[in-house]
mmCIF file of C-alpha atoms in Angstrom:
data_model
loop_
_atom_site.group_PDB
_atom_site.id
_atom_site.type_symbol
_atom_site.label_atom_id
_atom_site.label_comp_id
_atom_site.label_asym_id
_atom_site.label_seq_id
_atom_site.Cartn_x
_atom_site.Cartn_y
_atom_site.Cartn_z
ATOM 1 C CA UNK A 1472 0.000 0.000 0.000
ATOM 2 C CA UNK A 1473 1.026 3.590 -0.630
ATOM 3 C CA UNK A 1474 -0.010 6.745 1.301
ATOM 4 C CA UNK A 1475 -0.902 10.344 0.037
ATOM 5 C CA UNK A 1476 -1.136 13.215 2.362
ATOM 6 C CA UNK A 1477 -4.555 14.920 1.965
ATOM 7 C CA UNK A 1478 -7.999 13.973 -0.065
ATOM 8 C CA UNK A 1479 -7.645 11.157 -2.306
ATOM 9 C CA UNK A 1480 -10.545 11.003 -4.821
ATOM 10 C CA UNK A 1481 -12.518 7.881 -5.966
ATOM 11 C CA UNK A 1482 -10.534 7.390 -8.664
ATOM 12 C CA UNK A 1483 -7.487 7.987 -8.000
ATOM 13 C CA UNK A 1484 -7.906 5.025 -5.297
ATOM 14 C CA UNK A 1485 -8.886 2.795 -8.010
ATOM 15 C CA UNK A 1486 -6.286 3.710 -10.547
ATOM 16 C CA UNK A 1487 -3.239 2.202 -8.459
ATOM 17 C CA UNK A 1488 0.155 3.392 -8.004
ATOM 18 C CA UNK A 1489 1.345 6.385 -10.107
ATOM 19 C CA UNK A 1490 3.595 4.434 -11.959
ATOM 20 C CA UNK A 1491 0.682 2.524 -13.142
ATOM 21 C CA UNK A 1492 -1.724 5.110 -13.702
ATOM 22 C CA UNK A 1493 0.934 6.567 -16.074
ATOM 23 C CA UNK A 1494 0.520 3.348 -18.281
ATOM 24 C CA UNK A 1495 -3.307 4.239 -19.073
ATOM 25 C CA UNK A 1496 -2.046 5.394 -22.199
ATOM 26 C CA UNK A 1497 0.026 2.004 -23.302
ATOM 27 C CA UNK A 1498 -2.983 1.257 -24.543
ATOM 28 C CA UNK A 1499 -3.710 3.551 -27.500
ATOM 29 C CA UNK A 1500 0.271 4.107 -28.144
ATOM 30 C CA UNK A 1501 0.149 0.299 -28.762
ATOM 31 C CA UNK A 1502 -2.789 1.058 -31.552
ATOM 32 C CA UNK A 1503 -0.902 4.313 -32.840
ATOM 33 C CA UNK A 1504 2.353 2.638 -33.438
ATOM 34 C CA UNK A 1505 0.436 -0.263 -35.234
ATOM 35 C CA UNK A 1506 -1.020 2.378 -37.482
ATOM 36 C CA UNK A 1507 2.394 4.053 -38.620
ATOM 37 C CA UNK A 1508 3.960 0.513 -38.669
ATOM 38 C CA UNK A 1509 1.373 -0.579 -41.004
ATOM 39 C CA UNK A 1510 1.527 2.355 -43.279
ATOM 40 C CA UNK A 1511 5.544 2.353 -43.155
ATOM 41 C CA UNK A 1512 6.451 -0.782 -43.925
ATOM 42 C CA UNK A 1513 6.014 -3.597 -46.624
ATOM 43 C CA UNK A 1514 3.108 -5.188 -47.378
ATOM 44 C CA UNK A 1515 4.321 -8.758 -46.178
ATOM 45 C CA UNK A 1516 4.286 -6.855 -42.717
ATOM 46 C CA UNK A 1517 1.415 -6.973 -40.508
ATOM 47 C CA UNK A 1518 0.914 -4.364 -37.373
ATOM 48 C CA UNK A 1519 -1.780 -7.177 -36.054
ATOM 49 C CA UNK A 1520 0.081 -8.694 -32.899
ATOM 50 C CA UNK A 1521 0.903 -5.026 -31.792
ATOM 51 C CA UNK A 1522 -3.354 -4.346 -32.312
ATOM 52 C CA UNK A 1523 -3.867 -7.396 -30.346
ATOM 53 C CA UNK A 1524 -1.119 -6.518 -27.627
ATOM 54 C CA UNK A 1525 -3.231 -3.330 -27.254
ATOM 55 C CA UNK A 1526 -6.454 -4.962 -25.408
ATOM 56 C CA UNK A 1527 -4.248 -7.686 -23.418
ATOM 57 C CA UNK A 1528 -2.610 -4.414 -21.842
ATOM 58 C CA UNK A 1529 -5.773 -2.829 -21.449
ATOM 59 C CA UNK A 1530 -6.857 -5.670 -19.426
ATOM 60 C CA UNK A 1531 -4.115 -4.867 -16.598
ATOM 61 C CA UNK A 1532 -4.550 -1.231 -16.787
ATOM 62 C CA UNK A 1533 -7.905 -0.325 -17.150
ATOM 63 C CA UNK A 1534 -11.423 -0.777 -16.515
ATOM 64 C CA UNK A 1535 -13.749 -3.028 -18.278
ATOM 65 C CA UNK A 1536 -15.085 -0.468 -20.194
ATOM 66 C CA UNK A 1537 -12.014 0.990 -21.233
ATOM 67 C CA UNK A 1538 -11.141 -2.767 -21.952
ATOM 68 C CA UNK A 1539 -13.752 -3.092 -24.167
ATOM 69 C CA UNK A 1540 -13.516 -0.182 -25.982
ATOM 70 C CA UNK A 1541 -10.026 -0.436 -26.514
ATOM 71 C CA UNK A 1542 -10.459 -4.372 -28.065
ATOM 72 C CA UNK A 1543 -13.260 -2.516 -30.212
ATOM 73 C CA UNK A 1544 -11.033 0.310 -31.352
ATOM 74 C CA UNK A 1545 -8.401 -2.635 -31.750
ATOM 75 C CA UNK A 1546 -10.482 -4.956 -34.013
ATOM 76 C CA UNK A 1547 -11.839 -1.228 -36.151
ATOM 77 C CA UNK A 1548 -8.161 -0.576 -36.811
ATOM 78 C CA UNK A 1549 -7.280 -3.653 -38.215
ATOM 79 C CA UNK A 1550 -10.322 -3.919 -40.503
ATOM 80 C CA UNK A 1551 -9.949 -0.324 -41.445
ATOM 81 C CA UNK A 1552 -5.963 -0.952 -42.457
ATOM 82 C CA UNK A 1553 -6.814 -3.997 -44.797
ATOM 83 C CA UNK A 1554 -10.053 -2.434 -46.636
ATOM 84 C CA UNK A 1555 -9.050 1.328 -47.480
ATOM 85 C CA UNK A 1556 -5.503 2.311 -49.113
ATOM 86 C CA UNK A 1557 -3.804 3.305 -46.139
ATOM 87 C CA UNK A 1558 -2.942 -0.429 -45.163
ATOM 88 C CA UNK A 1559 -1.739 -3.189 -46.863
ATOM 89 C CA UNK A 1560 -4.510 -6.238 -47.998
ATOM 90 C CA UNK A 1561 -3.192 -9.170 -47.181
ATOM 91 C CA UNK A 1562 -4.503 -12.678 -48.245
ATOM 92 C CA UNK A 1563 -4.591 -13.277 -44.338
ATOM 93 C CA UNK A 1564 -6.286 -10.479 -43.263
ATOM 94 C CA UNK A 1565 -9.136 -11.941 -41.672
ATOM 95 C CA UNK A 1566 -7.558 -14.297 -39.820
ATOM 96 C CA UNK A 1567 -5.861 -11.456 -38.578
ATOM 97 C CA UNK A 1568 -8.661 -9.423 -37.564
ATOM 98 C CA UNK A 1569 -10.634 -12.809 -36.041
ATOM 99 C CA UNK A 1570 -7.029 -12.991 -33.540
ATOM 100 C CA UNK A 1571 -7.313 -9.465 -32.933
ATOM 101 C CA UNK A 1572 -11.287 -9.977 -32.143
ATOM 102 C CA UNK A 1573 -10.310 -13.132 -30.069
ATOM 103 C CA UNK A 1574 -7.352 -11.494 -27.909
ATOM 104 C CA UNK A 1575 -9.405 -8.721 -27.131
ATOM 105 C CA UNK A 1576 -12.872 -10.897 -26.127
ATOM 106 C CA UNK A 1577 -9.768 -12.677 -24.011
ATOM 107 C CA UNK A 1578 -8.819 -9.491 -22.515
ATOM 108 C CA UNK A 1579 -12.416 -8.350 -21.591
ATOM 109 C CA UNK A 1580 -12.729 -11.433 -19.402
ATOM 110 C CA UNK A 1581 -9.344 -11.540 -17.946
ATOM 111 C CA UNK A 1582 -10.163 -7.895 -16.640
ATOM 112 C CA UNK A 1583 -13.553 -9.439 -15.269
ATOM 113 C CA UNK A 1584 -11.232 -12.174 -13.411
ATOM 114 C CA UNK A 1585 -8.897 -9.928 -11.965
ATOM 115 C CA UNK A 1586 -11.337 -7.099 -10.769
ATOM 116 C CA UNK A 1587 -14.025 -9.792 -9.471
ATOM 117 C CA UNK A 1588 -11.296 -11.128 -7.174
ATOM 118 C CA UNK A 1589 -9.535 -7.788 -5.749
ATOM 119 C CA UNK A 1590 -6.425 -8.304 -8.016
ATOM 120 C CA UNK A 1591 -4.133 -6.006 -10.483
ATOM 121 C CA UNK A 1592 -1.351 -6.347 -12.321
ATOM 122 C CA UNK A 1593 0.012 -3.219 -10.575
ATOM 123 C CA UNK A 1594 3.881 -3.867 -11.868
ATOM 124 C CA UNK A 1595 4.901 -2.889 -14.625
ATOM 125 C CA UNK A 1596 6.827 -6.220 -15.137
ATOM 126 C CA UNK A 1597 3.355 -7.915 -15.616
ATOM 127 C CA UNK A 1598 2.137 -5.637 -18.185
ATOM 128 C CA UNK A 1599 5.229 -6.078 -20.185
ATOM 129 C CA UNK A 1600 4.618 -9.661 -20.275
ATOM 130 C CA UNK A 1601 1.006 -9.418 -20.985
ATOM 131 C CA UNK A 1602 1.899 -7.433 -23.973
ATOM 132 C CA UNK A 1603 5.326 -9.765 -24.807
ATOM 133 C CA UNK A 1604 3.023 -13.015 -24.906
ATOM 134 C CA UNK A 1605 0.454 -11.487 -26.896
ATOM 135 C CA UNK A 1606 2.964 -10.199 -29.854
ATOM 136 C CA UNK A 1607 4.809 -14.047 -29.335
ATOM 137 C CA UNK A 1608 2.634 -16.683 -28.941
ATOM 138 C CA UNK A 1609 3.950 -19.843 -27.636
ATOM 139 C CA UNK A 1610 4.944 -22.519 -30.077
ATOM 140 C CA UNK A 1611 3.814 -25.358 -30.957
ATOM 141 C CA UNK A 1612 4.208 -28.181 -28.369
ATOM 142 C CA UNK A 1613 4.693 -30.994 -30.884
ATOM 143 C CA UNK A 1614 5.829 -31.084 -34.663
ATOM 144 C CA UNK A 1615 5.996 -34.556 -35.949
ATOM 145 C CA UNK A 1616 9.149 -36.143 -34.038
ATOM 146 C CA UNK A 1617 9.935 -32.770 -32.236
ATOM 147 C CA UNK A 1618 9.041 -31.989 -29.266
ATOM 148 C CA UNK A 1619 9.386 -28.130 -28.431
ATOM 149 C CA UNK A 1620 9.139 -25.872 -25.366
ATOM 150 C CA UNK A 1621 9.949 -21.829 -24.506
ATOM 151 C CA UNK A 1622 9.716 -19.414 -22.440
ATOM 152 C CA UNK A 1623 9.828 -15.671 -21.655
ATOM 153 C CA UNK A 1624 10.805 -14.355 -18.359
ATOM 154 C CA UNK A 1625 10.347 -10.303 -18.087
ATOM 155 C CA UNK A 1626 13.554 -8.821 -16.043
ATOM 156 C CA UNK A 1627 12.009 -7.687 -12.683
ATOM 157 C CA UNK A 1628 14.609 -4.894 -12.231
ATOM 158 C CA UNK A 1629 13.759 -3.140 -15.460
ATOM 159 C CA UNK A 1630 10.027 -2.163 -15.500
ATOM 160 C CA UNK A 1631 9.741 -1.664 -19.613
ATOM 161 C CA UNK A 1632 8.801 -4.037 -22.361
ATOM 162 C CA UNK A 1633 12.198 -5.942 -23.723
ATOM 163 C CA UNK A 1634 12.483 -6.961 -26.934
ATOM 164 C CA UNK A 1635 13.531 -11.112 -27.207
ATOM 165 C CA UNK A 1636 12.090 -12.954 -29.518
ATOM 166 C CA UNK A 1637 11.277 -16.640 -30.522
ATOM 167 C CA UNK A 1638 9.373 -18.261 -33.114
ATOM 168 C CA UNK A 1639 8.675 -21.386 -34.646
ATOM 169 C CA UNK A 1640 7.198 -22.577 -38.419
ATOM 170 C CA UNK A 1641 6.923 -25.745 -39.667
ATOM 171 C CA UNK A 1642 7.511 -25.168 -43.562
ATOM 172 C CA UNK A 1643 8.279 -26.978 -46.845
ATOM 173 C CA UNK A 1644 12.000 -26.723 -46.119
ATOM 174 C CA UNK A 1645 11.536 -27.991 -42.440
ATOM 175 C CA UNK A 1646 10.887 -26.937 -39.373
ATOM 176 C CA UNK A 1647 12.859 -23.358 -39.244
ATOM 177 C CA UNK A 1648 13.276 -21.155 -36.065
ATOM 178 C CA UNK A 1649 14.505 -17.886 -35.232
ATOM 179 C CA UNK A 1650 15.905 -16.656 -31.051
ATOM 180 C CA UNK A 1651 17.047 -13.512 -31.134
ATOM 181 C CA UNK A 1652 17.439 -10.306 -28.840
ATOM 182 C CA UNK A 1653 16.639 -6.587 -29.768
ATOM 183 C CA UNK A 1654 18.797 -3.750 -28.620
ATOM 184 C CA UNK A 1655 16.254 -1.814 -26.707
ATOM 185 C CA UNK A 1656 13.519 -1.619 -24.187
ATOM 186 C CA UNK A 1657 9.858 -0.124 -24.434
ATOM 187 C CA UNK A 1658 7.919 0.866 -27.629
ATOM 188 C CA UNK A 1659 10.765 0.506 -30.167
ATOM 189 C CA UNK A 1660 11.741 -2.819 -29.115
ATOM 190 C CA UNK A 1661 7.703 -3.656 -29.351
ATOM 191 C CA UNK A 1662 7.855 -2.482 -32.965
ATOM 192 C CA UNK A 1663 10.841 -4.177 -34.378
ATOM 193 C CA UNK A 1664 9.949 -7.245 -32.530
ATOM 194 C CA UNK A 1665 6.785 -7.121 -34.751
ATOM 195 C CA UNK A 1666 9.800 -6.649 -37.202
ATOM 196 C CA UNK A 1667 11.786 -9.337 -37.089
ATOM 197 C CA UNK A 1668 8.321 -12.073 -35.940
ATOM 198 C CA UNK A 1669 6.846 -10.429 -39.319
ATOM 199 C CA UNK A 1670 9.957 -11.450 -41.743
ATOM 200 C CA UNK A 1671 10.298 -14.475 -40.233
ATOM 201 C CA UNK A 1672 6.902 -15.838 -40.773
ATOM 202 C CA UNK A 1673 6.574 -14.712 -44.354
ATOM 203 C CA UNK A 1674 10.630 -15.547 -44.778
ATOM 204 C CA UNK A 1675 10.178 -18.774 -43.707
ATOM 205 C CA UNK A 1676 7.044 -20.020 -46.035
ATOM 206 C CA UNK A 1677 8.600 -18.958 -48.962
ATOM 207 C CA UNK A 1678 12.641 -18.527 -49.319
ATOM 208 C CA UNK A 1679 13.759 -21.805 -50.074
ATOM 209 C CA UNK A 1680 17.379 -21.440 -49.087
ATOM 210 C CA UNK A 1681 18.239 -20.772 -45.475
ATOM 211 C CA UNK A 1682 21.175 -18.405 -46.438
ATOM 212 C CA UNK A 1683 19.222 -16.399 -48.428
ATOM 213 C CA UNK A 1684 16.761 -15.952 -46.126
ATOM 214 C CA UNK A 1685 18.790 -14.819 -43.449
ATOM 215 C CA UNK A 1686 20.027 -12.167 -46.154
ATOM 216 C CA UNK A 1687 16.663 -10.862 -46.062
ATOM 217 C CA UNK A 1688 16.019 -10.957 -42.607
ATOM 218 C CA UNK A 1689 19.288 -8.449 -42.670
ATOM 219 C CA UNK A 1690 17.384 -6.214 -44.991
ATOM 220 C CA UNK A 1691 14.592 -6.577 -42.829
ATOM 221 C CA UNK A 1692 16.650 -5.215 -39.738
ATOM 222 C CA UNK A 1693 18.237 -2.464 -41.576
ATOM 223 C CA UNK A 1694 15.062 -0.628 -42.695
ATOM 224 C CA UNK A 1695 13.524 -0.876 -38.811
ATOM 225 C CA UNK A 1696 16.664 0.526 -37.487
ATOM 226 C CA UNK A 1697 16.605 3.284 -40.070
ATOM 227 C CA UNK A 1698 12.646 4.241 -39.403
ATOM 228 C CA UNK A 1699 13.551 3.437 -35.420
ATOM 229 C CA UNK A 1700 13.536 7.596 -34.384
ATOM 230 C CA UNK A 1701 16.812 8.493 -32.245
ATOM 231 C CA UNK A 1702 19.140 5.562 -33.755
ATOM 232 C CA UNK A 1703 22.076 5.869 -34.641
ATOM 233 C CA UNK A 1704 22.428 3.036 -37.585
ATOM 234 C CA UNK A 1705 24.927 0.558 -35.523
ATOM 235 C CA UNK A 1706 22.991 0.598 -32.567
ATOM 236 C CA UNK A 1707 19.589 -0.508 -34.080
ATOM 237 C CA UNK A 1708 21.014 -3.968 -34.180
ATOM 238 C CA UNK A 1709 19.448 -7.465 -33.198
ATOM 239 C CA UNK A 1710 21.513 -10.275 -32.069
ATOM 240 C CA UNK A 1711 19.829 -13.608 -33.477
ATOM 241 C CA UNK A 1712 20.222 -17.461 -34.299
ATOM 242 C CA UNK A 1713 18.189 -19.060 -37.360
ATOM 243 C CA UNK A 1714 17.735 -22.517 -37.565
ATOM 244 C CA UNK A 1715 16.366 -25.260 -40.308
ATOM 245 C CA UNK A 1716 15.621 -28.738 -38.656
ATOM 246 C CA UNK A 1717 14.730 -31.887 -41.051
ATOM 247 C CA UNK A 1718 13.053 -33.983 -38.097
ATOM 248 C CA UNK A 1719 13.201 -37.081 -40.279
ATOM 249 C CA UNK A 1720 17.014 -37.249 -40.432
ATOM 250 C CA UNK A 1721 17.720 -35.085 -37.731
ATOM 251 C CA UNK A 1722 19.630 -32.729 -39.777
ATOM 252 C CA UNK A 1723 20.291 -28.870 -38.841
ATOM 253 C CA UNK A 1724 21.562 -26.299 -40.608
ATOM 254 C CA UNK A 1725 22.346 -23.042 -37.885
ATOM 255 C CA UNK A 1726 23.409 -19.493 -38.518
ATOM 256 C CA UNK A 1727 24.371 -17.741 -35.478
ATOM 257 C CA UNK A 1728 24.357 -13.544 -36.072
ATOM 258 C CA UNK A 1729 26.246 -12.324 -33.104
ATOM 259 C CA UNK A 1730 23.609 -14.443 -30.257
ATOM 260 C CA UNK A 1731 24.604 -16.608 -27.419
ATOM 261 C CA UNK A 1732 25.978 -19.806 -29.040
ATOM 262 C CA UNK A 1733 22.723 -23.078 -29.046
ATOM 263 C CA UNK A 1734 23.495 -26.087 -27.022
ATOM 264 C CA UNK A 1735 23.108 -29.620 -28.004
ATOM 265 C CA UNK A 1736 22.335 -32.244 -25.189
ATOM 266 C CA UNK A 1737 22.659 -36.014 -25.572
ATOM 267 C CA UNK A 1738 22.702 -38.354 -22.834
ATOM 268 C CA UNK A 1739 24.199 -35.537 -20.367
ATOM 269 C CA UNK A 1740 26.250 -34.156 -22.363
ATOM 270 C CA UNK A 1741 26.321 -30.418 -22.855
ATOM 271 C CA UNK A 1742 28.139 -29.074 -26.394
ATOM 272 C CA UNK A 1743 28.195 -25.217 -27.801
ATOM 273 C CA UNK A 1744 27.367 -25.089 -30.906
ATOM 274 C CA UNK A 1745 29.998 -21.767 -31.732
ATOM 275 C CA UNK A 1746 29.842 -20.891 -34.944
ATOM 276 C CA UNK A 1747 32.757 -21.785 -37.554
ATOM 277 C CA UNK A 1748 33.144 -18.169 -38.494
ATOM 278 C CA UNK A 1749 31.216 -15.313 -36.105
ATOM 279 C CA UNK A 1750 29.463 -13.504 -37.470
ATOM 280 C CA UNK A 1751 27.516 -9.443 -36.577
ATOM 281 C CA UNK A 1752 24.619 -9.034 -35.664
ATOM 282 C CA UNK A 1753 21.306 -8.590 -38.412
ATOM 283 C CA UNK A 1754 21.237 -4.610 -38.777
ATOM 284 C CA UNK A 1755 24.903 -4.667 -38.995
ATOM 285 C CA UNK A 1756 25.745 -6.298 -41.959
ATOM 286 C CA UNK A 1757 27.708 -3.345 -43.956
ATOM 287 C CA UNK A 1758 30.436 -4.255 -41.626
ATOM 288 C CA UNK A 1759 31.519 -7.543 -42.985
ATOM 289 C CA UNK A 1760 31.900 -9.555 -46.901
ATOM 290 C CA UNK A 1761 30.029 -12.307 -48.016
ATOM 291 C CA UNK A 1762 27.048 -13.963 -46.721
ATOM 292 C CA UNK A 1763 26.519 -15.411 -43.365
ATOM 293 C CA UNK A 1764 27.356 -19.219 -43.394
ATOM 294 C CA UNK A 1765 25.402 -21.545 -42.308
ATOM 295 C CA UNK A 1766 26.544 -24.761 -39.831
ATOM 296 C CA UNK A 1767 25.479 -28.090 -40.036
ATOM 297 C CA UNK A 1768 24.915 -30.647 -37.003
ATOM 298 C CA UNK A 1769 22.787 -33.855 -36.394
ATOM 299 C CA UNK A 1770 20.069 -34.600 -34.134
ATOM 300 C CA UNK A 1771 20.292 -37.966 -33.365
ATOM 301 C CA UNK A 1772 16.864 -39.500 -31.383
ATOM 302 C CA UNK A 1773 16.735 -38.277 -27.994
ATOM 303 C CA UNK A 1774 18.926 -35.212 -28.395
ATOM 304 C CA UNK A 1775 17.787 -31.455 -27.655
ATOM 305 C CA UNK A 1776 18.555 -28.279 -29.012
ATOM 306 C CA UNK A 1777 18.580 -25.388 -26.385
ATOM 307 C CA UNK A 1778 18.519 -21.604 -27.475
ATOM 308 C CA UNK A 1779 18.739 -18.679 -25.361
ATOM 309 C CA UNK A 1780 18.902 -15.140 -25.139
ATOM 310 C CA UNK A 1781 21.962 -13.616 -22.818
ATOM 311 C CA UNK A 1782 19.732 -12.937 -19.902
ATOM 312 C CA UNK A 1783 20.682 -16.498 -19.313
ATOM 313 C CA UNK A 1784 24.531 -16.379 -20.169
ATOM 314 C CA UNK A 1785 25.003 -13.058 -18.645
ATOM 315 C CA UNK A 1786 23.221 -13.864 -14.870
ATOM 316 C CA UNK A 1787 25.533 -12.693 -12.506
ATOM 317 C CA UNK A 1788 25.974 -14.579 -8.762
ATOM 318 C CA UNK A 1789 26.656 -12.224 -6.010
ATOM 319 C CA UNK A 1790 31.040 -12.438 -7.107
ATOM 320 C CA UNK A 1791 30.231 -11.580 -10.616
ATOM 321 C CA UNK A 1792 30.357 -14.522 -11.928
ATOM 322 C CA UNK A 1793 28.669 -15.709 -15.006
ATOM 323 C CA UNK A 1794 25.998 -18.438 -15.214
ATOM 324 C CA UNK A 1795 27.933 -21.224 -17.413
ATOM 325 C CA UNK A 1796 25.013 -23.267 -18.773
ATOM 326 C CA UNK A 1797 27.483 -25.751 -19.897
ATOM 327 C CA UNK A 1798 28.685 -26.391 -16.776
ATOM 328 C CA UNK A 1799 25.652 -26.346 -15.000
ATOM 329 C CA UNK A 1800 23.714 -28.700 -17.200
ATOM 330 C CA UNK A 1801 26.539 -30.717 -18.161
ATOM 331 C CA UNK A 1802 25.225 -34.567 -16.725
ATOM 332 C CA UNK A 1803 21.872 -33.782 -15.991
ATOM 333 C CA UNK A 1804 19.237 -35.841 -18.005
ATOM 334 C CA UNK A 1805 15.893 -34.359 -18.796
ATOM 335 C CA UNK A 1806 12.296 -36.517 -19.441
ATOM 336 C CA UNK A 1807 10.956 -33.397 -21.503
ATOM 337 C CA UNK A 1808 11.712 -29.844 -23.256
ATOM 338 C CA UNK A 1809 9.817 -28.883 -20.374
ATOM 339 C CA UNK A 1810 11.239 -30.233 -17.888
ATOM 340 C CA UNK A 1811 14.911 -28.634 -19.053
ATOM 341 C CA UNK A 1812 13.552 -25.006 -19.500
ATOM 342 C CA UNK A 1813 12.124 -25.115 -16.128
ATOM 343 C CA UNK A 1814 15.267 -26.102 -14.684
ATOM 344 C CA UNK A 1815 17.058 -24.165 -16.419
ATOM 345 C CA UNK A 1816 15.496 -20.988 -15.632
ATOM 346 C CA UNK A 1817 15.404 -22.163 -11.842
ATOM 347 C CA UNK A 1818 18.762 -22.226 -11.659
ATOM 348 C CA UNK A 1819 19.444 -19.126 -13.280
ATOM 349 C CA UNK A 1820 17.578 -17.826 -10.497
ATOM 350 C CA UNK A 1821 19.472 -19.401 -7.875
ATOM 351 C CA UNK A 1822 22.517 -18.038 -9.178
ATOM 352 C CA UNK A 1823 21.841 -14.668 -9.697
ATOM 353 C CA UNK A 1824 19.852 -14.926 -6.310
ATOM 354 C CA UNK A 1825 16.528 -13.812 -7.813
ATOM 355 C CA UNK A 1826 17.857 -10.887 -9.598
ATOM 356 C CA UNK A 1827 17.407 -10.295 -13.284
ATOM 357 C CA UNK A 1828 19.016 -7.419 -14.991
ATOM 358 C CA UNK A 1829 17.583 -8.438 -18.422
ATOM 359 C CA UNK A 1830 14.947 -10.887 -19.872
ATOM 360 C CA UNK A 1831 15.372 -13.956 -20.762
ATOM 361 C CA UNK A 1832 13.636 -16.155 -23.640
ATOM 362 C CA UNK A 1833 14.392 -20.094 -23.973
ATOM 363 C CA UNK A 1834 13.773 -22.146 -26.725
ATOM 364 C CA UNK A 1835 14.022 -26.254 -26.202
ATOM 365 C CA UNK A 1836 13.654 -28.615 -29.115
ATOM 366 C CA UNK A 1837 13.545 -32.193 -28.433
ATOM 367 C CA UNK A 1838 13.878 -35.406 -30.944
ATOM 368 C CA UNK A 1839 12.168 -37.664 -29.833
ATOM 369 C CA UNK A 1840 13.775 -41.325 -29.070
ATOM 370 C CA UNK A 1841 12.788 -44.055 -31.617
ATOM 371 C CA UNK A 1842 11.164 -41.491 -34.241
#
């Protein structure tokens, strides 16, 4: 509880803390930024997780009327950006708008939940990942042999949005994910999450080659860092690791730009999978020659990939030590994806003794034994 000296109105006692009262307006920035995304960008880009963020926020922050009219104003947006010639028609569109119309009906009713029963989400922490898991859905939990799990974890210290990023598409050319960590915190890194989730998906469906791909996905980051207001062009960079997985054959083909190196486990054994050349990260490809090569390893059954972000690799303990997930998972089996990431991020806790300076986002990816 907090204290005020004097009269405190009605509704300033039911607006929370004044840190939280100042994120009424998260809301409709969420919905403007969609708009000048969607207008300023290619048409393979959609602005519709950052509409659907808008009423999952609203949920924390406001009442149920302003949760409903903010999933209304959501859902009129997104109809209005694919039917008139400010936005770009897309063949998806109204699968887009029926997500959008889902989050928000979502959002009306978690507000219900949380106001029946005395509760907000009066951190800011909590809103950021309200709006993180609404721009990054989880993954699938299954794709034929592989079995996949991920997390995000907001930083606790920092009360803004961060900007990691996973996603996962099963495709003609396998299974293909990307991990990757945007320079930044609030808004920005909201938008060129939306970015990078945006090239990926479309990327992934149709570019054949994984190399050339990634080449685009560099083009991709170079235009957000150049619309990004306030960046200089080297800092509007995004650490990341791609990855095409055959599940039949357990084959893998990995580029790493610049991110925290994957780990393989196999029967407790823990290897990095460093790339053979190192490479910068997407947004800052004018400073190197050639084309980012790609590195080959093999799934066998019962093996699993783990990708990270370096909220993991950078947890400090109380000396200043690293976390080493190497060492620390280095003989320990795991029954599941699931059962790894939790441990994982339970010991990253212990080490940095419940302190997180940065957000962390794990991706596990499991072949399963005798597929």
């Amino acid at each position: 509880m907090w204290s005020t000296r004097g009269k405190t109105s009605a509704a300033d006692a039911t607006a929370g803390p004044r840190g939280v009262r100042d994120l009424r307006w998260l809301p409709a920035v969420l919905i403007v930024i969609s708009v000048i995304f969607d207008v300023s960008t290619p048409p393979q880009y959609s602005s519709s997780p950052l509409l659907a963020a808008a009423p999952a926020v609203a949920a924390a922050l406001l009442s149920q009327r302003g949760t409903v009219l903010v999933g209304c104003v959501a859902v009129v947006v997104d109809l209005i950006l694919g039917m008139t010639p400010v936005g770009h028609p897309q063949a998806n569109h109204p699968i887009d708008i029926a997500n959008v119309a889902i989050i928000a009906v979502v959002a009306v009713y978690l507000n219900h939940v949380l106001r029946s029963q005395g509760r907000l989400l009066v951190t800011v922490s909590d809103v950021a990942v309200a709006a993180q898991r609404a721009v990054l859905p989880h993954p699938p939990t299954r794709l034929g042999p592989l079995r996949l799990a991920a997390r995000y974890v907001a930083a606790q210290a920092k009360a803004q949005i961060g900007g990691d990023v996973y996603a996962v598409q099963e495709t003609p050319y396998g299974v293909r994910l990307v991990v990757a960590d945007v320079r930044g915190k609030g808004m920005g890194a909201v938008s060129a999450v939306a970015v990078v989730v945006g090239a990926f998906r479309e990327l992934a469906d149709t570019e054949p080659v994984l190399v050339e791909m990634v080449e685009r996905l560099e083009d991709s980051a170079v235009r957000e860092a150049r619309r990004r207001a306030g960046d200089l062009p080297l800092e509007g960079f995004v650490t990341a690791v791609v990855a095409e997985i055959h599940p039949d054959d357990g084959r893998v083909r990995i580029i790493n730009r610049g991110h925290p190196a994957p780990l393989l486990l196999q029967d407790g054994t823990v290897r990095a999978l460093e790339p053979a050349e190192p490479d910068v990260p997407f947004g800052m490809g004018a400073l190197r020659e050639g084309r980012s090569p790609a590195d080959a390893v093999k799934m066998v059954p019962g093996s699993t990939l783990l990708f990270m972000t370096d909220g993991v690799t950078e947890a400090r303990d109380r000396a200043g030590a690293f976390y080493d997930p190497v060492e620390r998972l280095t003989g320990v089996r795991f029954a599941s994806p699931d059962e790894l990431v939790d441990t994982l991020l339970r010991d990253v806790a212990r080490h940095a003794e419940g302190k997180r300076q940065d957000d962390i986002a794990v991706l596990a990816v499991s072949r399963a034994s005798g597929e």
